[in-house]
Every structure is written in C-alpha cells, then in structure tokens.
CSV table of C-alpha atoms and ligand atoms in Angstrom, one decimal:
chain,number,residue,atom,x,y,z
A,3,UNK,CA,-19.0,177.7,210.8
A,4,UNK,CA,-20.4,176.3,214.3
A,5,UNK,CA,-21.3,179.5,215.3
A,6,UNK,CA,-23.5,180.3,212.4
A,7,UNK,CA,-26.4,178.4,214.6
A,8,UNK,CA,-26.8,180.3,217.3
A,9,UNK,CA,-26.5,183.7,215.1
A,10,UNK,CA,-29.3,182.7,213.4
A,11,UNK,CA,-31.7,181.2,216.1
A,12,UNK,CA,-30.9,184.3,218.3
A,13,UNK,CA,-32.8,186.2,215.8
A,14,UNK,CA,-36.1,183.9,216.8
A,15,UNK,CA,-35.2,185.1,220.8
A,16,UNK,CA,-39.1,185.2,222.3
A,17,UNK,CA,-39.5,182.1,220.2
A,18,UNK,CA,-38.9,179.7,222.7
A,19,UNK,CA,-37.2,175.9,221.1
A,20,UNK,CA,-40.5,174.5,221.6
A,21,UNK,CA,-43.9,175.1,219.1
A,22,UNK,CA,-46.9,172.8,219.4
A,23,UNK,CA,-50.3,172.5,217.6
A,24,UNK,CA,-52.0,173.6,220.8
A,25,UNK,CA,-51.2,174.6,224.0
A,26,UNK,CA,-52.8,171.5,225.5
A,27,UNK,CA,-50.2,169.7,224.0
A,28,UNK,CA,-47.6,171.7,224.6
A,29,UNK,CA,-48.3,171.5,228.2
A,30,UNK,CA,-48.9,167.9,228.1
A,31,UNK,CA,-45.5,167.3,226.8
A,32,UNK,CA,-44.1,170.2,228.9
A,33,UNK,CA,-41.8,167.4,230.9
A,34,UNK,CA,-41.7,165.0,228.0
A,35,UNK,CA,-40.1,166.7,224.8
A,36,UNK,CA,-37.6,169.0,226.1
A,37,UNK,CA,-34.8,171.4,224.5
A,38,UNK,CA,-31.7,172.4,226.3
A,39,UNK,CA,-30.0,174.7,224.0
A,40,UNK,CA,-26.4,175.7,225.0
A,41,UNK,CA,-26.0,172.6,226.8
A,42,UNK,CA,-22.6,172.3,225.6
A,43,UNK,CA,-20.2,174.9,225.5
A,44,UNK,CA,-18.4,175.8,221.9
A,45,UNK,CA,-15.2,174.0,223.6
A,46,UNK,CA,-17.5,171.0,224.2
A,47,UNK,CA,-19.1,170.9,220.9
A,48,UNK,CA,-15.4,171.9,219.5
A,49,UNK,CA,-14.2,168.6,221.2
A,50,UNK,CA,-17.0,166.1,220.4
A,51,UNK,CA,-16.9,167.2,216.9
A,52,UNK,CA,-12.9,166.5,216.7
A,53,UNK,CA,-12.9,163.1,218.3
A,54,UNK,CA,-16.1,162.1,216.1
A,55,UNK,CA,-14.7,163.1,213.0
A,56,UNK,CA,-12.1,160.9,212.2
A,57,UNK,CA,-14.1,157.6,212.7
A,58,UNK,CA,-16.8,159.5,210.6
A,59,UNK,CA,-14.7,160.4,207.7
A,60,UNK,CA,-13.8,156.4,207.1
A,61,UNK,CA,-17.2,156.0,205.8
A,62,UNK,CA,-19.7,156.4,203.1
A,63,UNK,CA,-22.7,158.5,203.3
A,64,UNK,CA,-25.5,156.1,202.3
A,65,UNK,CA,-28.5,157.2,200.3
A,66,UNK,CA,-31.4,155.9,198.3
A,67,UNK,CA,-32.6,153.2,200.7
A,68,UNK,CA,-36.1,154.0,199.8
A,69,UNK,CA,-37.7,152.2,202.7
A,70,UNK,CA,-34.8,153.6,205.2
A,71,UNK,CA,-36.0,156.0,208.2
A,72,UNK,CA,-32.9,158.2,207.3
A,73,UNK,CA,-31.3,159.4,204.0
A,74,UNK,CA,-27.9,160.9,203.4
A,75,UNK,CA,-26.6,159.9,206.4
A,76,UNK,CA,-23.8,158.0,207.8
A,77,UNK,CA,-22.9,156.7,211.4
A,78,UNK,CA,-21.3,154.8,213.8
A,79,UNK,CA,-21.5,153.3,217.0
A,80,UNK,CA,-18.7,154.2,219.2
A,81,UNK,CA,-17.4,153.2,222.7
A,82,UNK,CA,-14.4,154.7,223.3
A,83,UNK,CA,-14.2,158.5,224.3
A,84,UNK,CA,-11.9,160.7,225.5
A,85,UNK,CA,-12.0,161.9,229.1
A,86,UNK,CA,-13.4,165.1,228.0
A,87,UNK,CA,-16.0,163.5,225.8
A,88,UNK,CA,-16.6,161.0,228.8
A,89,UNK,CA,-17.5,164.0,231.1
A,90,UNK,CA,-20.0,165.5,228.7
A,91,UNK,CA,-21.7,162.2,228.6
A,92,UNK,CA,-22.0,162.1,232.3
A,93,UNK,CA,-23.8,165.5,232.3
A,94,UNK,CA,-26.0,164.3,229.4
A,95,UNK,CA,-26.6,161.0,231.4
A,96,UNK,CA,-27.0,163.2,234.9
A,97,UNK,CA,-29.9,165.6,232.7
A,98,UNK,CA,-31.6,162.8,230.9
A,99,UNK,CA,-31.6,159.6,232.3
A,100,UNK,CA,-33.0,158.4,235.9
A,101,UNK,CA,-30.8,156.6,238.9
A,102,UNK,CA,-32.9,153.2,237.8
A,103,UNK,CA,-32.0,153.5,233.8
A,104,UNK,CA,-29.5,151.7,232.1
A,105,UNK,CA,-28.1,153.0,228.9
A,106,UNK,CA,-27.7,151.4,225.9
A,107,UNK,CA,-24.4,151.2,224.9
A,108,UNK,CA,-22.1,152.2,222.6
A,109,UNK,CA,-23.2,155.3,221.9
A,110,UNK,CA,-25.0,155.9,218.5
A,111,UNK,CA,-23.3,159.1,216.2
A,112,UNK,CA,-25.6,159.9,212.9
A,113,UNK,CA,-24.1,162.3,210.8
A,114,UNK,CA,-26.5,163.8,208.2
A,115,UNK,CA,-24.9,165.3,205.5
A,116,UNK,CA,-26.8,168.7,204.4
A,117,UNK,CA,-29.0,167.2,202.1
A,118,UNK,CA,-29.8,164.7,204.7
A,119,UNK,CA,-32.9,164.2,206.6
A,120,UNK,CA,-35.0,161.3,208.9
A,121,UNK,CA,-38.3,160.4,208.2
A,122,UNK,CA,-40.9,160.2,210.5
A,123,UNK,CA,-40.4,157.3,212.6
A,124,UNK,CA,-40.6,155.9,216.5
A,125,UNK,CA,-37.9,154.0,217.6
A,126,UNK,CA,-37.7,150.3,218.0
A,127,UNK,CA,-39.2,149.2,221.7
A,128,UNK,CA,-37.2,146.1,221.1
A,129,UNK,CA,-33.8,148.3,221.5
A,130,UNK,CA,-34.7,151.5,222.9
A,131,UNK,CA,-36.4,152.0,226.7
A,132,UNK,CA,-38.6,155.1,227.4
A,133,UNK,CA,-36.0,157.5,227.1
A,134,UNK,CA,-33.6,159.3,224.2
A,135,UNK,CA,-31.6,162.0,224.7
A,136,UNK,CA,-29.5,163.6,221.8
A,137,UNK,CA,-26.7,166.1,221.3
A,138,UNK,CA,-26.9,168.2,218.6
A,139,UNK,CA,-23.5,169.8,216.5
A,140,UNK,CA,-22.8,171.6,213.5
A,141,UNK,CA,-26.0,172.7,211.8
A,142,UNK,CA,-28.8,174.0,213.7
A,143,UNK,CA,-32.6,171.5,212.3
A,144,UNK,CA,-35.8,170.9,213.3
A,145,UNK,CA,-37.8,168.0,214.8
A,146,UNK,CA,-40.9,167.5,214.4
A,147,UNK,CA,-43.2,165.0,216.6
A,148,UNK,CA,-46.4,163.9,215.4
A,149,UNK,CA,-48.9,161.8,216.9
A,150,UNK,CA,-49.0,158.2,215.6
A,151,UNK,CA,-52.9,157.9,215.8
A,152,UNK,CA,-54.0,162.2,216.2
A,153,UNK,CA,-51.9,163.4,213.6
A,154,UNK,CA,-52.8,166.9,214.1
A,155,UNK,CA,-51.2,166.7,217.5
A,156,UNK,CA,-47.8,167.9,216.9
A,157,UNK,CA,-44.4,169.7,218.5
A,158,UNK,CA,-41.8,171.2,216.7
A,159,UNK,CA,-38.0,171.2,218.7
A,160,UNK,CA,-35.1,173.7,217.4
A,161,UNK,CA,-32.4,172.0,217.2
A,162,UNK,CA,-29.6,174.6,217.4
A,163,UNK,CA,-25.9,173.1,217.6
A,164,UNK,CA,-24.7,172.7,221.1
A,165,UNK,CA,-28.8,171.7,221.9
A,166,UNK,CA,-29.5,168.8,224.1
A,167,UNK,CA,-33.3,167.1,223.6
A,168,UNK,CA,-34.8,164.9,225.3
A,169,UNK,CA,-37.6,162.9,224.5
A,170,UNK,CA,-39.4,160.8,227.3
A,171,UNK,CA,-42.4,158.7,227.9
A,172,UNK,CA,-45.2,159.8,225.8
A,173,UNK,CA,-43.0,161.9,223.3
A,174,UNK,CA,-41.0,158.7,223.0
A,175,UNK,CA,-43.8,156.2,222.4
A,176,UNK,CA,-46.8,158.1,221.0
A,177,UNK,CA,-45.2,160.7,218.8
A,178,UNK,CA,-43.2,159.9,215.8
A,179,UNK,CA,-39.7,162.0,214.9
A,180,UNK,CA,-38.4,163.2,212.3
A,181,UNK,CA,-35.2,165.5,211.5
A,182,UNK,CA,-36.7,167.4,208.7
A,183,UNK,CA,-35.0,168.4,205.3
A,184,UNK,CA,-33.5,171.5,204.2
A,185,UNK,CA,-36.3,172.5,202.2
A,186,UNK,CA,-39.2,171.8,204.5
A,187,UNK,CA,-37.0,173.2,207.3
A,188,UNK,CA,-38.5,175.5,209.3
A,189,UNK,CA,-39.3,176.2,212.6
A,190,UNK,CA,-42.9,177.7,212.4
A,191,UNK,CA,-42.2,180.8,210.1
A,192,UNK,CA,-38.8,180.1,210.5
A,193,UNK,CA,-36.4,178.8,208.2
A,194,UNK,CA,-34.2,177.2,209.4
A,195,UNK,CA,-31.1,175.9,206.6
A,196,UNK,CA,-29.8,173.1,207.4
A,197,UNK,CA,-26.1,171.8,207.1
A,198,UNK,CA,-24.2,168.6,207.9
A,199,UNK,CA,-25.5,167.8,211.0
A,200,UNK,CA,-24.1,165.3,213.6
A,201,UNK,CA,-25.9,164.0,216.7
A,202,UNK,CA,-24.9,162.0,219.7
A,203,UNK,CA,-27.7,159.8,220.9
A,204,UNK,CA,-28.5,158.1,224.3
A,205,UNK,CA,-30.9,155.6,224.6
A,206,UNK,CA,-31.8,153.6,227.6
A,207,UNK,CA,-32.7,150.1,227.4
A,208,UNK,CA,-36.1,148.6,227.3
A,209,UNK,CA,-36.8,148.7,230.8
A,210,UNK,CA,-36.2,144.7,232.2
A,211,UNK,CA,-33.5,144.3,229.5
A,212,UNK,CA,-30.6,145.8,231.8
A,213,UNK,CA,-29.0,144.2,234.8
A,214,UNK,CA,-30.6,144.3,238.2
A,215,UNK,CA,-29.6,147.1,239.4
A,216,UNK,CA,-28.3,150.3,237.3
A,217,UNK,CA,-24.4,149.9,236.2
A,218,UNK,CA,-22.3,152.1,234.2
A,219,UNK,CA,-21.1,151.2,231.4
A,220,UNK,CA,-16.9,151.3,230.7
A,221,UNK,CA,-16.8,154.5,228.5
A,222,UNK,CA,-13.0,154.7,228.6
A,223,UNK,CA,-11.3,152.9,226.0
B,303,OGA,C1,-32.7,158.0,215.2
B,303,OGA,C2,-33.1,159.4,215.3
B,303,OGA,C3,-32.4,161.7,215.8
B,303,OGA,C4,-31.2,162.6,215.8
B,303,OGA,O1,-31.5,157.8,214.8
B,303,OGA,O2,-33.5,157.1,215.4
B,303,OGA,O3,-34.2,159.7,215.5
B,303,OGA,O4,-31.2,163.5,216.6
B,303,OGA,N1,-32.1,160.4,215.4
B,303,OGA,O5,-30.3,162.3,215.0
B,304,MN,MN1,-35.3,158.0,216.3
C-alpha cells in the first residue's frame, strides 16, 4: 500500500511537486513553499507510521463540524518518540527550521481518513511562528495555497508519501492551505486519489514566545 504513491506520481516525472498560477509566483515563493519528496526512506515512513498508529487507533475520526478547518480527521499531539522517530525529527528540524527557532512542542499527528480533507485556512499567529514543516505518509494529496486577498495567486504542492513541505514566511502568512478532497484532487491535470493520509507537523513558535535563546525540546519519553 505505501508504495502505491510514488508509482503513481512517477508517472507525472517532468512535472515537478510544485505548479503555480504564474511563474512570478512560482518564483516568488521559490524559497517559501517547498516540496522534498523522498525525504524519508520507506524504513522511515515504515517506522513513523508504526509508532503513530497505535495512539491513532484509540480514537474516533470526527466529522461534521461544519465550521471545522478539517473533516474526517483525527489526531493527536504526541511527545514521546522512539529514537528512530527522534532522529527523523532532527533531520526535519535540521531542513526546516533556523538555529534562532524554537519549535512548538509536542508534535501535532492529523490523520485524515480517505474521505478526509482541510479546508482552506492559515494557521493561527497566536500558536504558530513563521514556519511549518510537515511529513507526509500513506496516501499521496495535494495542497493548495491561495492568496488571502489575490485569490488568483495560487501554488499547488504534491504531497507524495515520504514528502517533506515546507511552508515559510509569505506562503505561511499570505496564502491560505488546504489538503484537498478526493474528488477535487488533482494536481493540475493530475489526479491524484487520495487515501488515509497521516501528517507529522512542525511548527515554530510565534517568534518572542520561545525562551531566549533556542532550546531543544525533551523528545525522548
Ligand atoms: C493543519 C494543517 C496540513 C497537513 O493542521 O493546520 O494545515 O499537512 N495540516 O496535514
Ligand atoms: Mn494548517
């Protein structure tokens, strides 16, 4: 099953993981909304997936919130990973964050089941600094940024499982997200199905909210 993503998404080689609404855009946002597919090995995703899981399964997906960002999801926040897991997280840390950032913590897991989807949305300032980083697994989806006040300014990321985006700065503050739906899931001509799909997300913390100076925070359990 985890393999099925990168079957499919090799078939869009030449592609890129990056479409925008012009190339101005894209260029704009060359540094700021950025894709790292096969970030993680299969072993890695293999592993994340495994010690995720179990703490998953103990809930409920929720649905039918009808002012809720996301539908048909579940998650958790979790702050105890393996030493495996805790490596990973150091390499997404190492790729995403700068030496001055502190992260919020725990760590935020969403799983979206395959009818499951997140509407547009920017996230909170109140929580969230000027950076978010998430891990993809399972089920390859599509994101799509618009501009909050030019909405034809927009970027689609592929999301393929084992993926690492980042979205920084003006991606982060300007652009809304969204995960979209199976049905309106595609990735320009694309389609793209989506399954149960489960993301690890790092967020650093409004800038002035951290300590002083940066300080990691205890991953182990
Ligand atoms: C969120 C969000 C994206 C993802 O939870 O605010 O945008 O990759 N998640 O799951
Ligand atoms: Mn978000």
């Amino acid at each position: 099953m985890a393999g099925t993503g990168r079957l499919a998404t090799r078939l869009f080689s030449g592609c890129g993981w990056v479409r925008g609404s012009d190339s101005a855009v894209l260029s704009r946002l060359r540094d700021e909304a950025v894709v790292h597919p096969g970030f993680l090995s299969q072993e890695e995703e293999d592993t994340l997936t495994r010690e995720l899981e179990p703490q998953l399964r103990r809930r409920r997906y929720e649905y039918d919130h009808w002012d809720a960002a996301i539908h048909g999801f579940r998650e958790t926040e979790k702050s105890c990973w393996s030493d495996a897991s805790q490596a990973i997280l150091q390499r997404v840390r190492a790729a995403a964050f700068g030496p001055d950032q502190t992260l919020l913590f725990p760590v935020h897991v969403l799983d979206l089941e395959h009818r499951g989807y997140i509407k547009p949305h920017v996230d909170s300032v109140k929580f969230c600094g000027s950076t978010i980083a998430g891990l993809s697994l399972l089920s390859p989806s599509v994101m799509k940024l618009v501009h909050t006040q030019e909405p034809e300014q927009w970027l689609e990321l592929l999301l393929e499982p084992g993926s690492l985006y980042i979205l920084r700065g003006s991606a982060r503050y300007d652009f809304s997200h969204e995960i979209l739906r199976d049905e309106e899931s595609f990735f320009g001509e694309h389609r793209v199905p989506r399954g149960r799909r489960i993301s690890v997300i790092c967020r650093s913390l409004p800038e002035g909210m951290g300590p002083g100076r940066p300080e990691e925070p205890p991953l182990a359990c």
